[in-house]
GROMACS .gro file of C-alpha atoms in nm:
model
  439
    1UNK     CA    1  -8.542  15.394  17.465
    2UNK     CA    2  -8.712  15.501  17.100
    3UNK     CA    3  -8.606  15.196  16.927
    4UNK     CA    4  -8.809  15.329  16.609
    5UNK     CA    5  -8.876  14.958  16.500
    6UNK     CA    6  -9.242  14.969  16.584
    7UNK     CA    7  -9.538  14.936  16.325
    8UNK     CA    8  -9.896  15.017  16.344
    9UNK     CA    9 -10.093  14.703  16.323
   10UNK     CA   10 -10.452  14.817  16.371
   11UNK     CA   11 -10.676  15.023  16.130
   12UNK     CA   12 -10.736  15.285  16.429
   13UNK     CA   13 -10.351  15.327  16.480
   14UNK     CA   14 -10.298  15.343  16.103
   15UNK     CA   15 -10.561  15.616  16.130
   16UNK     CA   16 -10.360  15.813  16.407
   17UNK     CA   17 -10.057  15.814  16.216
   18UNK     CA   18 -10.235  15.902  15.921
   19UNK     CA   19 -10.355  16.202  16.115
   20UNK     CA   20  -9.988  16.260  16.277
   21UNK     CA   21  -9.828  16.323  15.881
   22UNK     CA   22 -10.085  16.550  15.771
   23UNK     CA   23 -10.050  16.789  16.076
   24UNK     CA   24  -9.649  16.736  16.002
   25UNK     CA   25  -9.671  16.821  15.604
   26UNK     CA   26  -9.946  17.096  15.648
   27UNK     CA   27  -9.672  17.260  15.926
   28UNK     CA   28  -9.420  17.211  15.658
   29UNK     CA   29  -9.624  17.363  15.373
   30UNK     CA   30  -9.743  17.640  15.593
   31UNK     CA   31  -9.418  17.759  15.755
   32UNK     CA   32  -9.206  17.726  15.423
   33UNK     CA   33  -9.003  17.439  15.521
   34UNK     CA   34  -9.030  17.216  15.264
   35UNK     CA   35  -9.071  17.378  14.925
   36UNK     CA   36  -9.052  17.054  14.706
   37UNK     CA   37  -9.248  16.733  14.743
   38UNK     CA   38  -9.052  16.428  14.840
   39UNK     CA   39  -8.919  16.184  14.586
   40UNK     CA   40  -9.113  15.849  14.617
   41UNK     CA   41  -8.813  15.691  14.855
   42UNK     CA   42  -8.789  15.992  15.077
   43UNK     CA   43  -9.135  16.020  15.104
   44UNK     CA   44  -9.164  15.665  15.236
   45UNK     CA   45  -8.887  15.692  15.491
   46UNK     CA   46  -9.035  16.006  15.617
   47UNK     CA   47  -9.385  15.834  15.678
   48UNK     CA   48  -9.184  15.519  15.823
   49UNK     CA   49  -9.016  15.773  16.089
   50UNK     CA   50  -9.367  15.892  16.198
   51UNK     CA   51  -9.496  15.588  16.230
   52UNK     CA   52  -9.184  15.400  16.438
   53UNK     CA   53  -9.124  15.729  16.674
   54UNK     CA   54  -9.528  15.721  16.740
   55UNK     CA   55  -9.530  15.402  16.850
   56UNK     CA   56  -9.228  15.462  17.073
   57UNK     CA   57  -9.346  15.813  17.244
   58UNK     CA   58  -9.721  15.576  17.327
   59UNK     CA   59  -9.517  15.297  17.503
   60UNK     CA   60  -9.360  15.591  17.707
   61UNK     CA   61  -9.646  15.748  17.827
   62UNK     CA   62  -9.767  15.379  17.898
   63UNK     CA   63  -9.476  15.261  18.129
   64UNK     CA   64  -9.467  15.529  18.305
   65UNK     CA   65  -9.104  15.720  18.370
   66UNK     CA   66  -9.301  16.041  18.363
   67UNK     CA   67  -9.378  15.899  17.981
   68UNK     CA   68  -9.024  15.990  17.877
   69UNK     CA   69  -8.787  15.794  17.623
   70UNK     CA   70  -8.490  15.846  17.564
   71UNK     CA   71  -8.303  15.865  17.203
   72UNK     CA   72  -7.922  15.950  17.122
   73UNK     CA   73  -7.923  16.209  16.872
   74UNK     CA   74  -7.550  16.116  16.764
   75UNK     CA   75  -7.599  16.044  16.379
   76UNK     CA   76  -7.373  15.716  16.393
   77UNK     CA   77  -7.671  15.572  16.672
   78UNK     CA   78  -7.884  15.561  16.376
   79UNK     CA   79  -7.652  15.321  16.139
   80UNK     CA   80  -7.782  15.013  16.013
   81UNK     CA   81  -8.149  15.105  16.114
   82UNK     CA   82  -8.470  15.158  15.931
   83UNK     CA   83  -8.487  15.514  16.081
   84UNK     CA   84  -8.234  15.723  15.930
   85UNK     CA   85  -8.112  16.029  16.115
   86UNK     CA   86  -8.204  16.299  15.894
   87UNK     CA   87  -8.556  16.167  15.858
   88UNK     CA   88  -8.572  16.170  16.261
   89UNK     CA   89  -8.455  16.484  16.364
   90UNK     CA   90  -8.672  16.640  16.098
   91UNK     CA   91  -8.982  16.468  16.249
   92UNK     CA   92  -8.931  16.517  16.622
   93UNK     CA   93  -8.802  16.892  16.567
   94UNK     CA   94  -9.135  16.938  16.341
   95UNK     CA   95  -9.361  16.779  16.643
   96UNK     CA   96  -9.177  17.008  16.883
   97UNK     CA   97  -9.290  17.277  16.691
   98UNK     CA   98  -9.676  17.186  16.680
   99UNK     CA   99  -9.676  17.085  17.020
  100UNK     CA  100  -9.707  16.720  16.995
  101UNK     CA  101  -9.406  16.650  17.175
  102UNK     CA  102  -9.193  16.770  17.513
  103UNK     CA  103  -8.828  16.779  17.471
  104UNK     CA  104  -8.515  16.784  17.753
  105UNK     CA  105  -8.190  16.789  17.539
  106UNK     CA  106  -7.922  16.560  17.619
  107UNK     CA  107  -7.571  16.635  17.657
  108UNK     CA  108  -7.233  16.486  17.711
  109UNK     CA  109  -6.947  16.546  17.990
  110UNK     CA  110  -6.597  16.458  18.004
  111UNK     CA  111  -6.519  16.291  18.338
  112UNK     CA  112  -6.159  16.264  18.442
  113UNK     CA  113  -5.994  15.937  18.675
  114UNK     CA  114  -5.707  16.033  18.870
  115UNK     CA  115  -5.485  15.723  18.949
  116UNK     CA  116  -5.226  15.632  19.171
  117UNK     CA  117  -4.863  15.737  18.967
  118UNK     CA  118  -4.979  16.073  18.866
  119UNK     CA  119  -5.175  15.917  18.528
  120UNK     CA  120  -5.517  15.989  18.416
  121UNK     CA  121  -5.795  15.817  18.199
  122UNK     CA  122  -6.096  16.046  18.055
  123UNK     CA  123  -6.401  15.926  17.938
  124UNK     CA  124  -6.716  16.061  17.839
  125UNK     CA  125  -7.055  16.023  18.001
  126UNK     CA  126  -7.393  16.189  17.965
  127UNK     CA  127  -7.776  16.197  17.874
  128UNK     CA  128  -7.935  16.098  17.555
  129UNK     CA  129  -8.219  16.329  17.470
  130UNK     CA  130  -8.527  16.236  17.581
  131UNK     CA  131  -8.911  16.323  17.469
  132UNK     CA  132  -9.276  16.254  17.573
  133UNK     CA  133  -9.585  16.241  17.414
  134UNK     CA  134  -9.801  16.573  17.504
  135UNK     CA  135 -10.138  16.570  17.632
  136UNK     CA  136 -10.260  16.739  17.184
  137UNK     CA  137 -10.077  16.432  17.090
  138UNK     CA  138 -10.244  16.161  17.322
  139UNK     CA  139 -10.571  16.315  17.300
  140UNK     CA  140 -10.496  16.275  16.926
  141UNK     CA  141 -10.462  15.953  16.943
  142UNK     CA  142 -10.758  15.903  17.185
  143UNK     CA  143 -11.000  16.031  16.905
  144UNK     CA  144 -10.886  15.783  16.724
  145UNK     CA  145 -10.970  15.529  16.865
  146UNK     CA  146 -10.596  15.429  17.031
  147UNK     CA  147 -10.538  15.436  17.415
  148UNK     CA  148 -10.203  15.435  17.538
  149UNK     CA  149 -10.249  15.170  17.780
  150UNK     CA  150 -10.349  14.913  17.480
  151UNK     CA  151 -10.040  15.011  17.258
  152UNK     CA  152  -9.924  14.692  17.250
  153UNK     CA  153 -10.194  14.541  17.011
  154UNK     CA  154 -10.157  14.846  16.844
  155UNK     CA  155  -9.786  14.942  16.758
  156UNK     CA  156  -9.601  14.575  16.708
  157UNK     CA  157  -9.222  14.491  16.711
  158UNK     CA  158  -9.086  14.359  16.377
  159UNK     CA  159  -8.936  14.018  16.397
  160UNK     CA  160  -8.564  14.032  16.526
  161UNK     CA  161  -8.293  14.028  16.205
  162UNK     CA  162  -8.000  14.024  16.396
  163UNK     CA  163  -8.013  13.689  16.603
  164UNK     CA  164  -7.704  13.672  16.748
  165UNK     CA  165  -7.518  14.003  16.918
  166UNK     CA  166  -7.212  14.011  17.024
  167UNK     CA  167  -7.031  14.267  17.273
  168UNK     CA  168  -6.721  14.352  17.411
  169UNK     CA  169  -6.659  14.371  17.820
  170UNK     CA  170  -6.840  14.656  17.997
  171UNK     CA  171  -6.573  14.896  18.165
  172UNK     CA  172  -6.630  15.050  18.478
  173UNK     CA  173  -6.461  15.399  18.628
  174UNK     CA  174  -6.593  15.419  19.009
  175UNK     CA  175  -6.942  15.328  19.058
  176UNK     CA  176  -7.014  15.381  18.711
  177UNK     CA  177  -7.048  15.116  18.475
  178UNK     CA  178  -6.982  15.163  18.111
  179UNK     CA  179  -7.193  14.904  17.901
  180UNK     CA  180  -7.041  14.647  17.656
  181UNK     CA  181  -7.008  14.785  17.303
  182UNK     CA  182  -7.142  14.580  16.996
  183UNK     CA  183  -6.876  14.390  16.794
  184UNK     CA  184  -6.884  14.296  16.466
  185UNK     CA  185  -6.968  13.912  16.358
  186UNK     CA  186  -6.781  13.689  16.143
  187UNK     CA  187  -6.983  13.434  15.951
  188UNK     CA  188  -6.840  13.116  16.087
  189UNK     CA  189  -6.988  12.788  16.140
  190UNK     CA  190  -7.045  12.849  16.518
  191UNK     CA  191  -7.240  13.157  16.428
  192UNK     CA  192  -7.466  13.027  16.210
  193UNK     CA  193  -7.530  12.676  16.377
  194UNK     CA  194  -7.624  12.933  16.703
  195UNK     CA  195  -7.826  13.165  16.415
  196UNK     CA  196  -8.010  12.801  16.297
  197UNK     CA  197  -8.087  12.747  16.671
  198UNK     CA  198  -8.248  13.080  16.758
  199UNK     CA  199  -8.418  13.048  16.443
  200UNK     CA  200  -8.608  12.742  16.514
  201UNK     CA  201  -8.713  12.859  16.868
  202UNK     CA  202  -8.864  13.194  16.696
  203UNK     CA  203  -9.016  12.995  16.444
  204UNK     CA  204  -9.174  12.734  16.650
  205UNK     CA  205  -9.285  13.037  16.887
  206UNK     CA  206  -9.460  13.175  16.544
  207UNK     CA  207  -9.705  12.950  16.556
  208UNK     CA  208  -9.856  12.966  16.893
  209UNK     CA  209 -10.080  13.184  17.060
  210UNK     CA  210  -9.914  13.407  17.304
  211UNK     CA  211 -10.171  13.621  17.526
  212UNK     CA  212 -10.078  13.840  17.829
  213UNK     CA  213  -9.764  13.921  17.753
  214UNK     CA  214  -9.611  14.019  17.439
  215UNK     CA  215  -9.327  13.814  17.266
  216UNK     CA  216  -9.220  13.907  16.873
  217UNK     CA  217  -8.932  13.670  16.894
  218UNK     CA  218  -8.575  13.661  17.014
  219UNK     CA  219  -8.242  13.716  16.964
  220UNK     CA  220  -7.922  13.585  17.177
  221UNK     CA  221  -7.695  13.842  17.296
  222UNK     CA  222  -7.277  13.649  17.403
  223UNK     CA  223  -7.072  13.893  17.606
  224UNK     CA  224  -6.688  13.943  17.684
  225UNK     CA  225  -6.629  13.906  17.272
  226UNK     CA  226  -6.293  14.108  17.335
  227UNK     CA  227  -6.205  13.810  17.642
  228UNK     CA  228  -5.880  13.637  17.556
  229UNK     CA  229  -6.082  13.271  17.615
  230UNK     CA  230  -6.369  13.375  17.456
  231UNK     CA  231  -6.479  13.120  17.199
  232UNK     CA  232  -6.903  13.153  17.191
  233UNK     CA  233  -6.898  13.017  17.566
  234UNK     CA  234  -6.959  13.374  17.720
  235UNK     CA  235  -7.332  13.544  17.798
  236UNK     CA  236  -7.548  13.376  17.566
  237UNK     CA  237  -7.902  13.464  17.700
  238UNK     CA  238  -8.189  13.488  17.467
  239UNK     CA  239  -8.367  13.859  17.486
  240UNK     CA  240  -8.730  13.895  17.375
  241UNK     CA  241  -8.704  14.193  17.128
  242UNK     CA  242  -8.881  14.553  17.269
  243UNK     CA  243  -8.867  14.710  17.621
  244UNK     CA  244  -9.234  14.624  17.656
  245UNK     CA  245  -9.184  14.188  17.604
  246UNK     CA  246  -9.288  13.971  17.864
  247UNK     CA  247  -8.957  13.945  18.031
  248UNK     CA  248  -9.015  14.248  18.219
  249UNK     CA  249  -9.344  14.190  18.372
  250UNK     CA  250  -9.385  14.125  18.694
  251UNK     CA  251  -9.398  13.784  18.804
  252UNK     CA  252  -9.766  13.769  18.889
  253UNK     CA  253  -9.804  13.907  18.547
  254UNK     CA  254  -9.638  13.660  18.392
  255UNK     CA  255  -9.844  13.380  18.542
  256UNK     CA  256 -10.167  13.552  18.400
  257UNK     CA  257  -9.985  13.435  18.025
  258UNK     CA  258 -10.165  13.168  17.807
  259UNK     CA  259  -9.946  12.967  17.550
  260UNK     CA  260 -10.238  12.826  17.301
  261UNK     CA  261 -10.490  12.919  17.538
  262UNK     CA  262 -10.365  12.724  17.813
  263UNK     CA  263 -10.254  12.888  18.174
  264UNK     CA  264  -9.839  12.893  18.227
  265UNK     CA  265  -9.677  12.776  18.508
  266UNK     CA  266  -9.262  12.918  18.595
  267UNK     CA  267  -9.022  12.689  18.691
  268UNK     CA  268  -8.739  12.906  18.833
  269UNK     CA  269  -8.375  12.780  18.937
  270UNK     CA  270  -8.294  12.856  19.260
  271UNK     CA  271  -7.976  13.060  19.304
  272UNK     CA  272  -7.863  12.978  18.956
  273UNK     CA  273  -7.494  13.156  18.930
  274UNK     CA  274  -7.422  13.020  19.327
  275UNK     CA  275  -7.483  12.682  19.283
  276UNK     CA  276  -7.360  12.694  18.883
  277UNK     CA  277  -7.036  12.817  19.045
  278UNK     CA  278  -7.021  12.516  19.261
  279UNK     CA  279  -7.058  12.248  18.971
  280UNK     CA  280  -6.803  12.408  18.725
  281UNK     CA  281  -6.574  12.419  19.065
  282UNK     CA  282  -6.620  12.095  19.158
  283UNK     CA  283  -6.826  12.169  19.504
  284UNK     CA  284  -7.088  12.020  19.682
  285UNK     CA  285  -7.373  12.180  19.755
  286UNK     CA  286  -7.441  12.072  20.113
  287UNK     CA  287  -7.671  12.372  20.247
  288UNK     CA  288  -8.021  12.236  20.299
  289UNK     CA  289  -8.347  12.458  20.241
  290UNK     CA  290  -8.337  12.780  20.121
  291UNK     CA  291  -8.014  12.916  19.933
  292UNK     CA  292  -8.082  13.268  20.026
  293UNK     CA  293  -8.131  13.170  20.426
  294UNK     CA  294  -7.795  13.320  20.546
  295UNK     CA  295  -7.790  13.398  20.931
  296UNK     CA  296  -7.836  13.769  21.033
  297UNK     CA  297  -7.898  13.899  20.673
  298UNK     CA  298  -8.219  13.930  20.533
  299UNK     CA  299  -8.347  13.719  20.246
  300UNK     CA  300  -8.325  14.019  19.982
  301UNK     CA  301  -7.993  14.142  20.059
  302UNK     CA  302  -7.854  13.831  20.054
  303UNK     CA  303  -7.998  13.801  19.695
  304UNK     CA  304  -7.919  14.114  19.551
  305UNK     CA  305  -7.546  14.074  19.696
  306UNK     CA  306  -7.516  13.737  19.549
  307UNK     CA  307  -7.663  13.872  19.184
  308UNK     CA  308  -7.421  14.174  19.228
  309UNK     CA  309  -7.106  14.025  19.295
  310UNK     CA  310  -7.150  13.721  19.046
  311UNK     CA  311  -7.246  13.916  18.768
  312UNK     CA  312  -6.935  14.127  18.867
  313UNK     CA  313  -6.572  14.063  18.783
  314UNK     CA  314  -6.448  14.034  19.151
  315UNK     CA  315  -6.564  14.152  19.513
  316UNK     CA  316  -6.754  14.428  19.521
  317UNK     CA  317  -6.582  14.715  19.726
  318UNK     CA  318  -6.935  14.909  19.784
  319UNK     CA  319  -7.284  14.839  19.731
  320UNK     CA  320  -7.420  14.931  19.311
  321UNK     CA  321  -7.603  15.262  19.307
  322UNK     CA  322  -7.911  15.080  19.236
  323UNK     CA  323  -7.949  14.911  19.489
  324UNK     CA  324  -7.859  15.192  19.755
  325UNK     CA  325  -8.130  15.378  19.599
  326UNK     CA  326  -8.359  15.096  19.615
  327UNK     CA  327  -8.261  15.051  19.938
  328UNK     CA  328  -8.306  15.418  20.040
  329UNK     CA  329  -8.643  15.454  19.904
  330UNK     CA  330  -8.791  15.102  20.061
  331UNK     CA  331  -8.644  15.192  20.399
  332UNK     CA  332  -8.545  15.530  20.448
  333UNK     CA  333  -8.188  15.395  20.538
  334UNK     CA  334  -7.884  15.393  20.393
  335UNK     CA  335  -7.776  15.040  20.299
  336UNK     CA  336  -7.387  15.097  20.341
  337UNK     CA  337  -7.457  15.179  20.702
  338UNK     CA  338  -7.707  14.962  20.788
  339UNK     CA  339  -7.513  14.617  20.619
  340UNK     CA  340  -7.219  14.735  20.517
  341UNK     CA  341  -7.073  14.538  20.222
  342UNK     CA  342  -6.770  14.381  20.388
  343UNK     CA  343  -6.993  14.252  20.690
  344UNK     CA  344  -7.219  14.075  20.428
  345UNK     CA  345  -6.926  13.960  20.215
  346UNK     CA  346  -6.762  13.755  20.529
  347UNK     CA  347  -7.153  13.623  20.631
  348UNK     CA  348  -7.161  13.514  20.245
  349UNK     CA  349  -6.809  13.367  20.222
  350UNK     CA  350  -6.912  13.167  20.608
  351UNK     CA  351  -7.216  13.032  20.477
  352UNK     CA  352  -7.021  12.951  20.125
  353UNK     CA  353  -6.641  12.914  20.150
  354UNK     CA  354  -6.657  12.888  19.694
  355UNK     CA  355  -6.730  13.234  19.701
  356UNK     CA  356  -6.434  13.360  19.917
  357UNK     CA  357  -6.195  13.258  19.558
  358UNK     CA  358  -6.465  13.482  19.373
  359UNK     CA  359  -6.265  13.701  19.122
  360UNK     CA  360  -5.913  13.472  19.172
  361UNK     CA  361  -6.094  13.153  18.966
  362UNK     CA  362  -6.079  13.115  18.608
  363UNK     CA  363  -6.448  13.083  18.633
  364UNK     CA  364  -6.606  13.436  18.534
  365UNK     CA  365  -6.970  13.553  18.507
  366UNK     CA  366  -6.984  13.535  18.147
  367UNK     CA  367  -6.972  13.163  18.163
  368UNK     CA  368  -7.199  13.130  18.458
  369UNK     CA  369  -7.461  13.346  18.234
  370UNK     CA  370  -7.322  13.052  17.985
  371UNK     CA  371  -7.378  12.757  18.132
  372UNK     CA  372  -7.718  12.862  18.263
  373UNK     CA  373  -7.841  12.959  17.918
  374UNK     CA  374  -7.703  12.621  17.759
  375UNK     CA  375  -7.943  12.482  18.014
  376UNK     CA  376  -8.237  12.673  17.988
  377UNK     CA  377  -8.247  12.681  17.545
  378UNK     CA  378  -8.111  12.310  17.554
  379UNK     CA  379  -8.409  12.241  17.739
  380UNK     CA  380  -8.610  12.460  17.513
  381UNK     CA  381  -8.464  12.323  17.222
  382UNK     CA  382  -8.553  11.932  17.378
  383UNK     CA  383  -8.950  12.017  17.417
  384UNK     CA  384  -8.977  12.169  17.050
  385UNK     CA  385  -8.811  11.887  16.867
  386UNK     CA  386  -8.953  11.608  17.095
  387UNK     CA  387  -9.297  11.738  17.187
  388UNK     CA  388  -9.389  12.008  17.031
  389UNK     CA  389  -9.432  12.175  17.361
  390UNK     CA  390  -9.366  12.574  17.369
  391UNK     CA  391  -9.146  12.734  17.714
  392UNK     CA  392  -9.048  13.088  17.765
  393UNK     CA  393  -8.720  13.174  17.903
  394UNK     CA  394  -8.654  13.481  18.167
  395UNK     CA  395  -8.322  13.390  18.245
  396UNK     CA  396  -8.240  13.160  18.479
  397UNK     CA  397  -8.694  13.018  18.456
  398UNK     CA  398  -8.907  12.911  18.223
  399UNK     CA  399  -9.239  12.972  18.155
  400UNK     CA  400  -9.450  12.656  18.070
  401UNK     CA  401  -9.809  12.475  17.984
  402UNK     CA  402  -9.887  12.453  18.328
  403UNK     CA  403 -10.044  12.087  18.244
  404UNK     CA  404  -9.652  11.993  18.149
  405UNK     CA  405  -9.449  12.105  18.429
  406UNK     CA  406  -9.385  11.797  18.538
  407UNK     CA  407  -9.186  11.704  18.216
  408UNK     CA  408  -9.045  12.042  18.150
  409UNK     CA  409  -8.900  12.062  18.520
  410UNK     CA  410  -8.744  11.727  18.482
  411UNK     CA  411  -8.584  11.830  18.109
  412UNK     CA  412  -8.477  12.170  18.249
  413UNK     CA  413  -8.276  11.972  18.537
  414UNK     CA  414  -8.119  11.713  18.333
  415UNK     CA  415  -8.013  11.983  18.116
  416UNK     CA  416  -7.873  12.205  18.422
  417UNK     CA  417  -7.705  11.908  18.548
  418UNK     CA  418  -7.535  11.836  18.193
  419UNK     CA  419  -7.383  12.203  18.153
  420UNK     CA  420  -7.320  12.308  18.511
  421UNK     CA  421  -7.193  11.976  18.679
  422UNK     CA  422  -7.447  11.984  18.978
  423UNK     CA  423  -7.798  11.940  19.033
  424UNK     CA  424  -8.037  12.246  19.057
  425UNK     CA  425  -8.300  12.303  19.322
  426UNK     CA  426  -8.635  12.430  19.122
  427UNK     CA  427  -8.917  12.580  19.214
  428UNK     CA  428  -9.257  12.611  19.060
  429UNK     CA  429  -9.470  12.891  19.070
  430UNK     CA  430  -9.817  12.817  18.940
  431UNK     CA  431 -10.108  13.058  18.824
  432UNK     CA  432 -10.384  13.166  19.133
  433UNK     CA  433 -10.641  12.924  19.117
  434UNK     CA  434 -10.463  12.620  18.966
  435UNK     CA  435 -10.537  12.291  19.107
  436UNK     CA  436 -10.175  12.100  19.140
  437UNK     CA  437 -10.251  11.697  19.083
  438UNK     CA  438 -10.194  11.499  19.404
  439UNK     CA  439 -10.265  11.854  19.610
   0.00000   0.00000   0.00000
């Protein structure tokens, strides 16, 4: 997605954009668009359009995608940001026009849901526009001195302003799942003691040296806002800001990261929601080895079943789209056929009786994404204010000095153990190379 949030950071970048406005105002000039120089204000949220969009079309053509992002054109997408709407369309229908940019136009579709009774619900679904960065433009930016692939150093995220989000419950109409819309915050004392929280992991994080991967800072997003229980105990994961963070690389990636020039280590919980579930339930654990070892289904089914239906409300009735198509393309079969979801539902349920309850409990997967966070920035929280120690969350693992894992592991599972009533199996992955003590 064009977030338009980015900023050039580098004298060659500044140098591109530079470059970018004068082809923009000398198309305006030439083709009688503009006829009056911008005020002072407007001319500074035109340049700060440029600049954010630019950064966002050379992340595209660095992740790949075909090098397309995506950007809602609806004016009310645009509230609240430093981007404003008139000062975008203006700029990306001006690029279109020199050639800088590609453009597929979005659109929007009613869909209709017949249910049983003769009534009907309607909602709408579609495709934001989307746009990519064409070869004039990237060579552009080549001659400047700015590669694509090194955008990150760059075009920089700002710092996150919003530090806590809050959404209501996704919906979902079929196999389509309609994402949780932002709600607005009251400024209560839970809010800002959760604010003061996220604010002194970001500004710890500040002051160290992260290298390969980037991190700008984070912000916590609680779900379910709209849930009649709901009371801040809901979601609650922390979310490096920008689609580019080091969240989303790969894990091998990850474990090439240096936190004040030393190598990281990640110490992941194993099956995190299952054996959360069986704490705040009141189960043992008793399976021995690993959690994913089910007989007759293969390791990575069993896993993405167990993340599907725990991060759904109930049992799932088919397999996620996703996953078929992930499915399809790794194999060439279709997953529905080859383990159907009911036959993998009764091997999950025979292997863990908890789960056969799964949708009937009071226990939803907003507060196993809960307790699981609690754990993980508790345990965060514990190595700032005690040792000074930096960790990286991504999700349900943290990334640590790999000379520390030792006392990180041990704070991360006395932490787990406090907010999910059971004691977690870890793992730790280690960088290629490293020499573990005692080895």
């Amino acid at each position: 997605m064009a977030t338009l949030t980015r900023r050039a950071k580098t004298v060659e970048v500044q140098s591109f954009v530079d470059a970018a406005v004068r082809l923009l105002e000398g198309h305006e000039t030439s083709t009688g668009i503009r006829q009056r120089k911008r005020t002072e204000a407007a001319q500074t949220a035109f340049l700060r359009a440029v600049e954010a969009f630019l950064g966002d079309l050379l992340l595209g053509a660095k992740i790949g995608r075909g090098g397309w992002v995506f950007r809602s054109r609806h004016a009310k997408s645009f509230s609240g940001g430093e981007v404003t709407y008139r000062q975008f369309i203006a700029v990306a229908e001006t690029m279109e026009a020199l050639g800088l940019i590609e453009v597929v136009d979005g659109f929007n579709a009613m869909k209709t849901i017949s249910w049983e009774g003769g009534q009907t619900s309607r909602y709408q679904q579609g495709k934001a526009a989307r746009y990519r960065a064409s070869k004039n433009l990237l060579d552009l930016a080549v001659g400047m001195g700015v590669e694509a692939q090194d955008v990150g150093r760059h075009f920089q995220e700002t710092t996150p302003t919003k530090l806590i989000v809050l959404k209501d419950s996704s919906r979902r109409f079929g196999r389509d799942k309609i994402p949780g819309r932002p709600m607005s915050l009251s400024p209560t004392a839970t809010v800002e003691r959760l604010m003061d929280q996220v604010r002194l992991i970001n500004e710890f994080l500040d002051g160290i040296d992260i290298q390969g991967g980037i991190h700008k800072g984070f912000y916590r997003v609680f779900n379910l806002g709209d849930h009649p229980g709901f009371d801040w105990n809901k979601g609650g994961r922390l979310y490096s800001i920008g689609i580019d963070n080091y969240q989303r690389l790969k894990e091998k990636d990850r474990l090439g990261m240096t936190l004040d020039g030393e190598s990281v280590a990640e110490i992941d919980i194993s099956g995190s929601y299952l054996t959360a579930l069986h704490g705040l339930l009141g189960q043992p654990l008793k399976i021995e080895g690993d959690l994913y070892n089910v007989p007759g289904i293969p390791r990575s089914i069993v896993k993405g079943w167990l993340v599907a239906t725990l991060s759904n409300a109930g049992h799932l009735k088919r397999w996620p789209k996703d996953k078929a198509a992930d499915f399809v393309e790794e194999t060439g079969q279709s997953l529905s056929e080859t383990y159907s979801i009911k036959a993998v539902r009764e091997a999950m349920i025979a292997n863990y009786p908890v789960l056969d309850a799964w949708g009937q409990v009071e226990i939803d997967w907003g507060d196993l994404m809960f307790r699981e966070s609690e754990a993980v920035i508790g345990t965060m929280v514990h190595l700032i204010k005690a040792y000074q120690i930096p960790a990286l969350p991504v999700h349900d693992s943290l990334l640590v000095p790999a000379s520390k894992v030792g006392l990180c592991r041990n704070l991360l599972v006395d932490h787990y153990k406090y907010s999910c009533k059971i004691e977690p199996r870890v793992t730790v992955d280690f960088p290629e190379g490293w020499v573990v003590e005692g080895s």
